[in-house]
Amino acid sequence: MEKTIRTYNALLWGIVAVIVGLVMIVWSVRILQWGVKLIGVVAIVIGVVQFVSFIVRTKGMADRWKYLPIAAPIAVIWGTLLLLSPELWTNLFLILFGVLLIFLGLYQLVSMYKIKKNGVKVPGFYFFFSILLMVAGIFAAAQPTYMASWFMTFIGAWILAYGVMEIFSYFTLRAPLEGHEAPVSQEKEETKAVDEEVKKIEE
């Protein structure tokens, strides 16, 4: 029974992954903006909860406003800005992501050059990958709106591929696994029957 439930869980995860992947591919830009809005809502809720908690804890205290946690109003303001301009914050995120890719590619390129300079043979693939990483970073920083769609599409395609593999594995590996476990269960039953017979003889 436990094995059956575990097997069906794998199938369920595969179906869910396929649905999520398709949604992320079809509505790639909207999904990213919804994610930004969700972060904004969470930030506002956290700020409000912190503020209400501050009001309750400091009730009756003198000069209590000087103990106001700065994180509470900052979280509310930041969450409000995220809700008002999700496209702007999405572009800023991708610009920062592009700058990070540029620095990572540059760092790896310099590291590979130093290794090669010390006499170690470095395949050209490493240099090509570093340059490719820098090009991707430049493209992401220069075209954040266009890159946002491709970014979410790539993640959606990866999730979709994972779901397809889970479903494929369920239908192709379930029968061999069940066939492999059946002899084991039968052997256990035969061993149990032999033990019972031995007990009867001993009695």
mmCIF file with all atom_site columns, N, CA and C in Angstrom, residues 14-74:
data_model
loop_
_atom_site.group_PDB
_atom_site.id
_atom_site.type_symbol
_atom_site.label_atom_id
_atom_site.label_alt_id
_atom_site.label_comp_id
_atom_site.label_asym_id
_atom_site.label_entity_id
_atom_site.label_seq_id
_atom_site.pdbx_PDB_ins_code
_atom_site.Cartn_x
_atom_site.Cartn_y
_atom_site.Cartn_z
_atom_site.occupancy
_atom_site.B_iso_or_equiv
_atom_site.pdbx_formal_charge
_atom_site.auth_seq_id
_atom_site.auth_comp_id
_atom_site.auth_asym_id
_atom_site.auth_atom_id
_atom_site.pdbx_PDB_model_num
ATOM 1   N N  . GLY A 1 14 ? 4.606  14.650 -11.443 1.00 0.00 ? 14 GLY A N  1
ATOM 2   C CA . GLY A 1 14 ? 4.878  14.823 -12.868 1.00 0.00 ? 14 GLY A CA 1
ATOM 3   C C  . GLY A 1 14 ? 3.803  15.637 -13.560 1.00 0.00 ? 14 GLY A C  1
ATOM 4   N N  . ILE A 1 15 ? 2.536  15.331 -13.265 1.00 0.00 ? 15 ILE A N  1
ATOM 5   C CA . ILE A 1 15 ? 1.426  16.070 -13.881 1.00 0.00 ? 15 ILE A CA 1
ATOM 6   C C  . ILE A 1 15 ? 1.446  17.531 -13.453 1.00 0.00 ? 15 ILE A C  1
ATOM 7   N N  . VAL A 1 16 ? 1.669  17.779 -12.160 1.00 0.00 ? 16 VAL A N  1
ATOM 8   C CA . VAL A 1 16 ? 1.732  19.153 -11.652 1.00 0.00 ? 16 VAL A CA 1
ATOM 9   C C  . VAL A 1 16 ? 2.876  19.922 -12.300 1.00 0.00 ? 16 VAL A C  1
ATOM 10  N N  . ALA A 1 17 ? 4.034  19.273 -12.443 1.00 0.00 ? 17 ALA A N  1
ATOM 11  C CA . ALA A 1 17 ? 5.189  19.923 -13.058 1.00 0.00 ? 17 ALA A CA 1
ATOM 12  C C  . ALA A 1 17 ? 4.909  20.277 -14.516 1.00 0.00 ? 17 ALA A C  1
ATOM 13  N N  . VAL A 1 18 ? 4.222  19.396 -15.235 1.00 0.00 ? 18 VAL A N  1
ATOM 14  C CA . VAL A 1 18 ? 3.875  19.680 -16.633 1.00 0.00 ? 18 VAL A CA 1
ATOM 15  C C  . VAL A 1 18 ? 2.952  20.887 -16.716 1.00 0.00 ? 18 VAL A C  1
ATOM 16  N N  . ILE A 1 19 ? 1.960  20.950 -15.838 1.00 0.00 ? 19 ILE A N  1
ATOM 17  C CA . ILE A 1 19 ? 1.015  22.078 -15.845 1.00 0.00 ? 19 ILE A CA 1
ATOM 18  C C  . ILE A 1 19 ? 1.728  23.382 -15.513 1.00 0.00 ? 19 ILE A C  1
ATOM 19  N N  . VAL A 1 20 ? 2.557  23.353 -14.458 1.00 0.00 ? 20 VAL A N  1
ATOM 20  C CA . VAL A 1 20 ? 3.290  24.563 -14.063 1.00 0.00 ? 20 VAL A CA 1
ATOM 21  C C  . VAL A 1 20 ? 4.240  25.006 -15.172 1.00 0.00 ? 20 VAL A C  1
ATOM 22  N N  . GLY A 1 21 ? 4.929  24.055 -15.781 1.00 0.00 ? 21 GLY A N  1
ATOM 23  C CA . GLY A 1 21 ? 5.846  24.395 -16.865 1.00 0.00 ? 21 GLY A CA 1
ATOM 24  C C  . GLY A 1 21 ? 5.138  25.031 -18.042 1.00 0.00 ? 21 GLY A C  1
ATOM 25  N N  . LEU A 1 22 ? 3.995  24.476 -18.434 1.00 0.00 ? 22 LEU A N  1
ATOM 26  C CA . LEU A 1 22 ? 3.230  25.046 -19.547 1.00 0.00 ? 22 LEU A CA 1
ATOM 27  C C  . LEU A 1 22 ? 2.736  26.453 -19.225 1.00 0.00 ? 22 LEU A C  1
ATOM 28  N N  . VAL A 1 23 ? 2.263  26.651 -17.993 1.00 0.00 ? 23 VAL A N  1
ATOM 29  C CA . VAL A 1 23 ? 1.788  27.983 -17.588 1.00 0.00 ? 23 VAL A CA 1
ATOM 30  C C  . VAL A 1 23 ? 2.933  28.996 -17.640 1.00 0.00 ? 23 VAL A C  1
ATOM 31  N N  . MET A 1 24 ? 4.115  28.600 -17.171 1.00 0.00 ? 24 MET A N  1
ATOM 32  C CA . MET A 1 24 ? 5.263  29.515 -17.170 1.00 0.00 ? 24 MET A CA 1
ATOM 33  C C  . MET A 1 24 ? 5.739  29.821 -18.585 1.00 0.00 ? 24 MET A C  1
ATOM 34  N N  . ILE A 1 25 ? 5.591  28.881 -19.506 1.00 0.00 ? 25 ILE A N  1
ATOM 35  C CA . ILE A 1 25 ? 5.989  29.131 -20.894 1.00 0.00 ? 25 ILE A CA 1
ATOM 36  C C  . ILE A 1 25 ? 4.988  30.039 -21.597 1.00 0.00 ? 25 ILE A C  1
ATOM 37  N N  . VAL A 1 26 ? 3.695  29.778 -21.405 1.00 0.00 ? 26 VAL A N  1
ATOM 38  C CA . VAL A 1 26 ? 2.661  30.547 -22.097 1.00 0.00 ? 26 VAL A CA 1
ATOM 39  C C  . VAL A 1 26 ? 2.549  31.962 -21.544 1.00 0.00 ? 26 VAL A C  1
ATOM 40  N N  . TRP A 1 27 ? 2.588  32.090 -20.212 1.00 0.00 ? 27 TRP A N  1
ATOM 41  C CA . TRP A 1 27 ? 2.458  33.405 -19.585 1.00 0.00 ? 27 TRP A CA 1
ATOM 42  C C  . TRP A 1 27 ? 3.749  33.772 -18.852 1.00 0.00 ? 27 TRP A C  1
ATOM 43  N N  . SER A 1 28 ? 4.859  33.746 -19.562 1.00 0.00 ? 28 SER A N  1
ATOM 44  C CA . SER A 1 28 ? 6.175  33.925 -18.945 1.00 0.00 ? 28 SER A CA 1
ATOM 45  C C  . SER A 1 28 ? 6.330  35.285 -18.270 1.00 0.00 ? 28 SER A C  1
ATOM 46  N N  . VAL A 1 29 ? 6.015  36.361 -18.989 1.00 0.00 ? 29 VAL A N  1
ATOM 47  C CA . VAL A 1 29 ? 6.195  37.713 -18.432 1.00 0.00 ? 29 VAL A CA 1
ATOM 48  C C  . VAL A 1 29 ? 5.211  37.963 -17.303 1.00 0.00 ? 29 VAL A C  1
ATOM 49  N N  . ARG A 1 30 ? 3.968  37.544 -17.478 1.00 0.00 ? 30 ARG A N  1
ATOM 50  C CA . ARG A 1 30 ? 2.953  37.764 -16.440 1.00 0.00 ? 30 ARG A CA 1
ATOM 51  C C  . ARG A 1 30 ? 3.304  37.015 -15.156 1.00 0.00 ? 30 ARG A C  1
ATOM 52  N N  . ILE A 1 31 ? 3.819  35.804 -15.300 1.00 0.00 ? 31 ILE A N  1
ATOM 53  C CA . ILE A 1 31 ? 4.191  35.027 -14.114 1.00 0.00 ? 31 ILE A CA 1
ATOM 54  C C  . ILE A 1 31 ? 5.245  35.769 -13.316 1.00 0.00 ? 31 ILE A C  1
ATOM 55  N N  . LEU A 1 32 ? 6.242  36.340 -14.000 1.00 0.00 ? 32 LEU A N  1
ATOM 56  C CA . LEU A 1 32 ? 7.302  37.073 -13.305 1.00 0.00 ? 32 LEU A CA 1
ATOM 57  C C  . LEU A 1 32 ? 6.738  38.298 -12.597 1.00 0.00 ? 32 LEU A C  1
ATOM 58  N N  . GLN A 1 33 ? 5.829  39.005 -13.258 1.00 0.00 ? 33 GLN A N  1
ATOM 59  C CA . GLN A 1 33 ? 5.213  40.179 -12.631 1.00 0.00 ? 33 GLN A CA 1
ATOM 60  C C  . GLN A 1 33 ? 4.316  39.779 -11.456 1.00 0.00 ? 33 GLN A C  1
ATOM 61  N N  . TRP A 1 34 ? 3.614  38.665 -11.589 1.00 0.00 ? 34 TRP A N  1
ATOM 62  C CA . TRP A 1 34 ? 2.806  38.175 -10.462 1.00 0.00 ? 34 TRP A CA 1
ATOM 63  C C  . TRP A 1 34 ? 3.702  37.804 -9.284  1.00 0.00 ? 34 TRP A C  1
ATOM 64  N N  . GLY A 1 35 ? 4.867  37.239 -9.599  1.00 0.00 ? 35 GLY A N  1
ATOM 65  C CA . GLY A 1 35 ? 5.812  36.915 -8.534  1.00 0.00 ? 35 GLY A CA 1
ATOM 66  C C  . GLY A 1 35 ? 6.286  38.161 -7.802  1.00 0.00 ? 35 GLY A C  1
ATOM 67  N N  . VAL A 1 36 ? 6.547  39.219 -8.561  1.00 0.00 ? 36 VAL A N  1
ATOM 68  C CA . VAL A 1 36 ? 6.957  40.489 -7.947  1.00 0.00 ? 36 VAL A CA 1
ATOM 69  C C  . VAL A 1 36 ? 5.829  41.043 -7.079  1.00 0.00 ? 36 VAL A C  1
ATOM 70  N N  . LYS A 1 37 ? 4.605  40.972 -7.577  1.00 0.00 ? 37 LYS A N  1
ATOM 71  C CA . LYS A 1 37 ? 3.462  41.446 -6.791  1.00 0.00 ? 37 LYS A CA 1
ATOM 72  C C  . LYS A 1 37 ? 3.281  40.621 -5.517  1.00 0.00 ? 37 LYS A C  1
ATOM 73  N N  . LEU A 1 38 ? 3.486  39.310 -5.639  1.00 0.00 ? 38 LEU A N  1
ATOM 74  C CA . LEU A 1 38 ? 3.366  38.444 -4.459  1.00 0.00 ? 38 LEU A CA 1
ATOM 75  C C  . LEU A 1 38 ? 4.405  38.823 -3.407  1.00 0.00 ? 38 LEU A C  1
ATOM 76  N N  . ILE A 1 39 ? 5.629  39.112 -3.854  1.00 0.00 ? 39 ILE A N  1
ATOM 77  C CA . ILE A 1 39 ? 6.659  39.564 -2.917  1.00 0.00 ? 39 ILE A CA 1
ATOM 78  C C  . ILE A 1 39 ? 6.250  40.880 -2.270  1.00 0.00 ? 39 ILE A C  1
ATOM 79  N N  . GLY A 1 40 ? 5.628  41.771 -3.064  1.00 0.00 ? 40 GLY A N  1
ATOM 80  C CA . GLY A 1 40 ? 5.149  43.032 -2.515  1.00 0.00 ? 40 GLY A CA 1
ATOM 81  C C  . GLY A 1 40 ? 4.091  42.834 -1.448  1.00 0.00 ? 40 GLY A C  1
ATOM 82  N N  . VAL A 1 41 ? 3.138  41.934 -1.698  1.00 0.00 ? 41 VAL A N  1
ATOM 83  C CA . VAL A 1 41 ? 2.086  41.650 -0.718  1.00 0.00 ? 41 VAL A CA 1
ATOM 84  C C  . VAL A 1 41 ? 2.687  41.078 0.558   1.00 0.00 ? 41 VAL A C  1
ATOM 85  N N  . VAL A 1 42 ? 3.625  40.136 0.412   1.00 0.00 ? 42 VAL A N  1
ATOM 86  C CA . VAL A 1 42 ? 4.269  39.529 1.583   1.00 0.00 ? 42 VAL A CA 1
ATOM 87  C C  . VAL A 1 42 ? 5.023  40.582 2.387   1.00 0.00 ? 42 VAL A C  1
ATOM 88  N N  . ALA A 1 43 ? 5.721  41.486 1.684   1.00 0.00 ? 43 ALA A N  1
ATOM 89  C CA . ALA A 1 43 ? 6.464  42.545 2.374   1.00 0.00 ? 43 ALA A CA 1
ATOM 90  C C  . ALA A 1 43 ? 5.520  43.456 3.161   1.00 0.00 ? 43 ALA A C  1
ATOM 91  N N  . ILE A 1 44 ? 4.392  43.812 2.560   1.00 0.00 ? 44 ILE A N  1
ATOM 92  C CA . ILE A 1 44 ? 3.419  44.664 3.256   1.00 0.00 ? 44 ILE A CA 1
ATOM 93  C C  . ILE A 1 44 ? 2.856  43.955 4.483   1.00 0.00 ? 44 ILE A C  1
ATOM 94  N N  . VAL A 1 45 ? 2.503  42.688 4.329   1.00 0.00 ? 45 VAL A N  1
ATOM 95  C CA . VAL A 1 45 ? 1.949  41.918 5.460   1.00 0.00 ? 45 VAL A CA 1
ATOM 96  C C  . VAL A 1 45 ? 2.968  41.840 6.596   1.00 0.00 ? 45 VAL A C  1
ATOM 97  N N  . ILE A 1 46 ? 4.230  41.569 6.260   1.00 0.00 ? 46 ILE A N  1
ATOM 98  C CA . ILE A 1 46 ? 5.264  41.488 7.291   1.00 0.00 ? 46 ILE A CA 1
ATOM 99  C C  . ILE A 1 46 ? 5.425  42.834 7.998   1.00 0.00 ? 46 ILE A C  1
ATOM 100 N N  . GLY A 1 47 ? 5.435  43.927 7.226   1.00 0.00 ? 47 GLY A N  1
ATOM 101 C CA . GLY A 1 47 ? 5.566  45.257 7.829   1.00 0.00 ? 47 GLY A CA 1
ATOM 102 C C  . GLY A 1 47 ? 4.408  45.599 8.744   1.00 0.00 ? 47 GLY A C  1
ATOM 103 N N  . VAL A 1 48 ? 3.182  45.269 8.301   1.00 0.00 ? 48 VAL A N  1
ATOM 104 C CA . VAL A 1 48 ? 1.994  45.561 9.117   1.00 0.00 ? 48 VAL A CA 1
ATOM 105 C C  . VAL A 1 48 ? 2.004  44.723 10.391  1.00 0.00 ? 48 VAL A C  1
ATOM 106 N N  . VAL A 1 49 ? 2.364  43.444 10.270  1.00 0.00 ? 49 VAL A N  1
ATOM 107 C CA . VAL A 1 49 ? 2.414  42.569 11.452  1.00 0.00 ? 49 VAL A CA 1
ATOM 108 C C  . VAL A 1 49 ? 3.446  43.084 12.447  1.00 0.00 ? 49 VAL A C  1
ATOM 109 N N  . GLN A 1 50 ? 4.600  43.500 11.965  1.00 0.00 ? 50 GLN A N  1
ATOM 110 C CA . GLN A 1 50 ? 5.627  44.043 12.854  1.00 0.00 ? 50 GLN A CA 1
ATOM 111 C C  . GLN A 1 50 ? 5.137  45.322 13.535  1.00 0.00 ? 50 GLN A C  1
ATOM 112 N N  . PHE A 1 51 ? 4.425  46.180 12.787  1.00 0.00 ? 51 PHE A N  1
ATOM 113 C CA . PHE A 1 51 ? 3.927  47.434 13.362  1.00 0.00 ? 51 PHE A CA 1
ATOM 114 C C  . PHE A 1 51 ? 2.864  47.172 14.427  1.00 0.00 ? 51 PHE A C  1
ATOM 115 N N  . VAL A 1 52 ? 1.921  46.260 14.126  1.00 0.00 ? 52 VAL A N  1
ATOM 116 C CA . VAL A 1 52 ? 0.866  45.927 15.097  1.00 0.00 ? 52 VAL A CA 1
ATOM 117 C C  . VAL A 1 52 ? 1.493  45.299 16.331  1.00 0.00 ? 52 VAL A C  1
ATOM 118 N N  . SER A 1 53 ? 2.469  44.431 16.135  1.00 0.00 ? 53 SER A N  1
ATOM 119 C CA . SER A 1 53 ? 3.156  43.810 17.272  1.00 0.00 ? 53 SER A CA 1
ATOM 120 C C  . SER A 1 53 ? 3.857  44.869 18.115  1.00 0.00 ? 53 SER A C  1
ATOM 121 N N  . PHE A 1 54 ? 4.442  45.857 17.456  1.00 0.00 ? 54 PHE A N  1
ATOM 122 C CA . PHE A 1 54 ? 5.092  46.951 18.182  1.00 0.00 ? 54 PHE A CA 1
ATOM 123 C C  . PHE A 1 54 ? 4.075  47.739 18.999  1.00 0.00 ? 54 PHE A C  1
ATOM 124 N N  . ILE A 1 55 ? 2.907  48.031 18.421  1.00 0.00 ? 55 ILE A N  1
ATOM 125 C CA . ILE A 1 55 ? 1.866  48.784 19.131  1.00 0.00 ? 55 ILE A CA 1
ATOM 126 C C  . ILE A 1 55 ? 1.397  48.028 20.370  1.00 0.00 ? 55 ILE A C  1
ATOM 127 N N  . VAL A 1 56 ? 1.227  46.704 20.233  1.00 0.00 ? 56 VAL A N  1
ATOM 128 C CA . VAL A 1 56 ? 0.741  45.895 21.357  1.00 0.00 ? 56 VAL A CA 1
ATOM 129 C C  . VAL A 1 56 ? 1.797  45.802 22.451  1.00 0.00 ? 56 VAL A C  1
ATOM 130 N N  . ARG A 1 57 ? 3.052  45.581 22.049  1.00 0.00 ? 57 ARG A N  1
ATOM 131 C CA . ARG A 1 57 ? 4.119  45.365 23.046  1.00 0.00 ? 57 ARG A CA 1
ATOM 132 C C  . ARG A 1 57 ? 4.475  46.632 23.804  1.00 0.00 ? 57 ARG A C  1
ATOM 133 N N  . THR A 1 58 ? 4.316  47.797 23.142  1.00 0.00 ? 58 THR A N  1
ATOM 134 C CA . THR A 1 58 ? 4.742  49.054 23.775  1.00 0.00 ? 58 THR A CA 1
ATOM 135 C C  . THR A 1 58 ? 3.563  49.870 24.300  1.00 0.00 ? 58 THR A C  1
ATOM 136 N N  . LYS A 1 59 ? 2.421  49.240 24.466  1.00 0.00 ? 59 LYS A N  1
ATOM 137 C CA . LYS A 1 59 ? 1.254  49.965 24.949  1.00 0.00 ? 59 LYS A CA 1
ATOM 138 C C  . LYS A 1 59 ? 1.504  50.484 26.369  1.00 0.00 ? 59 LYS A C  1
ATOM 139 N N  . GLY A 1 60 ? 1.306  51.785 26.540  1.00 0.00 ? 60 GLY A N  1
ATOM 140 C CA . GLY A 1 60 ? 1.493  52.401 27.845  1.00 0.00 ? 60 GLY A CA 1
ATOM 141 C C  . GLY A 1 60 ? 2.913  52.854 28.131  1.00 0.00 ? 60 GLY A C  1
ATOM 142 N N  . MET A 1 61 ? 3.858  52.557 27.245  1.00 0.00 ? 61 MET A N  1
ATOM 143 C CA . MET A 1 61 ? 5.241  52.968 27.458  1.00 0.00 ? 61 MET A CA 1
ATOM 144 C C  . MET A 1 61 ? 5.440  54.426 27.063  1.00 0.00 ? 61 MET A C  1
ATOM 145 N N  . ALA A 1 62 ? 6.310  55.096 27.792  1.00 0.00 ? 62 ALA A N  1
ATOM 146 C CA . ALA A 1 62 ? 6.643  56.484 27.470  1.00 0.00 ? 62 ALA A CA 1
ATOM 147 C C  . ALA A 1 62 ? 7.671  56.514 26.342  1.00 0.00 ? 62 ALA A C  1
ATOM 148 N N  . ASP A 1 63 ? 7.495  57.461 25.415  1.00 0.00 ? 63 ASP A N  1
ATOM 149 C CA . ASP A 1 63 ? 8.407  57.613 24.271  1.00 0.00 ? 63 ASP A CA 1
ATOM 150 C C  . ASP A 1 63 ? 8.568  56.302 23.501  1.00 0.00 ? 63 ASP A C  1
ATOM 151 N N  . ARG A 1 64 ? 7.457  55.621 23.293  1.00 0.00 ? 64 ARG A N  1
ATOM 152 C CA . ARG A 1 64 ? 7.551  54.309 22.649  1.00 0.00 ? 64 ARG A CA 1
ATOM 153 C C  . ARG A 1 64 ? 7.900  54.405 21.165  1.00 0.00 ? 64 ARG A C  1
ATOM 154 N N  . TRP A 1 65 ? 7.661  55.562 20.534  1.00 0.00 ? 65 TRP A N  1
ATOM 155 C CA . TRP A 1 65 ? 7.884  55.673 19.093  1.00 0.00 ? 65 TRP A CA 1
ATOM 156 C C  . TRP A 1 65 ? 9.366  55.616 18.731  1.00 0.00 ? 65 TRP A C  1
ATOM 157 N N  . LYS A 1 66 ? 10.215 55.879 19.702  1.00 0.00 ? 66 LYS A N  1
ATOM 158 C CA . LYS A 1 66 ? 11.642 55.777 19.390  1.00 0.00 ? 66 LYS A CA 1
ATOM 159 C C  . LYS A 1 66 ? 12.097 54.324 19.306  1.00 0.00 ? 66 LYS A C  1
ATOM 160 N N  . TYR A 1 67 ? 11.222 53.404 19.754  1.00 0.00 ? 67 TYR A N  1
ATOM 161 C CA . TYR A 1 67 ? 11.521 51.973 19.657  1.00 0.00 ? 67 TYR A CA 1
ATOM 162 C C  . TYR A 1 67 ? 10.883 51.334 18.421  1.00 0.00 ? 67 TYR A C  1
ATOM 163 N N  . LEU A 1 68 ? 10.286 52.161 17.574  1.00 0.00 ? 68 LEU A N  1
ATOM 164 C CA . LEU A 1 68 ? 9.624  51.640 16.380  1.00 0.00 ? 68 LEU A CA 1
ATOM 165 C C  . LEU A 1 68 ? 10.646 50.936 15.480  1.00 0.00 ? 68 LEU A C  1
ATOM 166 N N  . PRO A 1 69 ? 10.418 49.665 15.122  1.00 0.00 ? 69 PRO A N  1
ATOM 167 C CA . PRO A 1 69 ? 11.353 48.964 14.226  1.00 0.00 ? 69 PRO A CA 1
ATOM 168 C C  . PRO A 1 69 ? 11.342 49.583 12.832  1.00 0.00 ? 69 PRO A C  1
ATOM 169 N N  . ILE A 1 70 ? 12.502 49.991 12.369  1.00 0.00 ? 70 ILE A N  1
ATOM 170 C CA . ILE A 1 70 ? 12.604 50.659 11.069  1.00 0.00 ? 70 ILE A CA 1
ATOM 171 C C  . ILE A 1 70 ? 12.210 49.718 9.942   1.00 0.00 ? 70 ILE A C  1
ATOM 172 N N  . ALA A 1 71 ? 12.405 48.428 10.144  1.00 0.00 ? 71 ALA A N  1
ATOM 173 C CA . ALA A 1 71 ? 12.097 47.462 9.091   1.00 0.00 ? 71 ALA A CA 1
ATOM 174 C C  . ALA A 1 71 ? 10.615 47.444 8.731   1.00 0.00 ? 71 ALA A C  1
ATOM 175 N N  . ALA A 1 72 ? 9.738  47.774 9.682   1.00 0.00 ? 72 ALA A N  1
ATOM 176 C CA . ALA A 1 72 ? 8.296  47.720 9.422   1.00 0.00 ? 72 ALA A CA 1
ATOM 177 C C  . ALA A 1 72 ? 7.867  48.735 8.358   1.00 0.00 ? 72 ALA A C  1
ATOM 178 N N  . PRO A 1 73 ? 8.137  50.037 8.531   1.00 0.00 ? 73 PRO A N  1
ATOM 179 C CA . PRO A 1 73 ? 7.729  50.974 7.480   1.00 0.00 ? 73 PRO A CA 1
ATOM 180 C C  . PRO A 1 73 ? 8.469  50.767 6.168   1.00 0.00 ? 73 PRO A C  1
ATOM 181 N N  . ILE A 1 74 ? 9.739  50.359 6.244   1.00 0.00 ? 74 ILE A N  1
ATOM 182 C CA . ILE A 1 74 ? 10.500 50.104 5.012   1.00 0.00 ? 74 ILE A CA 1
ATOM 183 C C  . ILE A 1 74 ? 9.859  48.967 4.221   1.00 0.00 ? 74 ILE A C  1
#
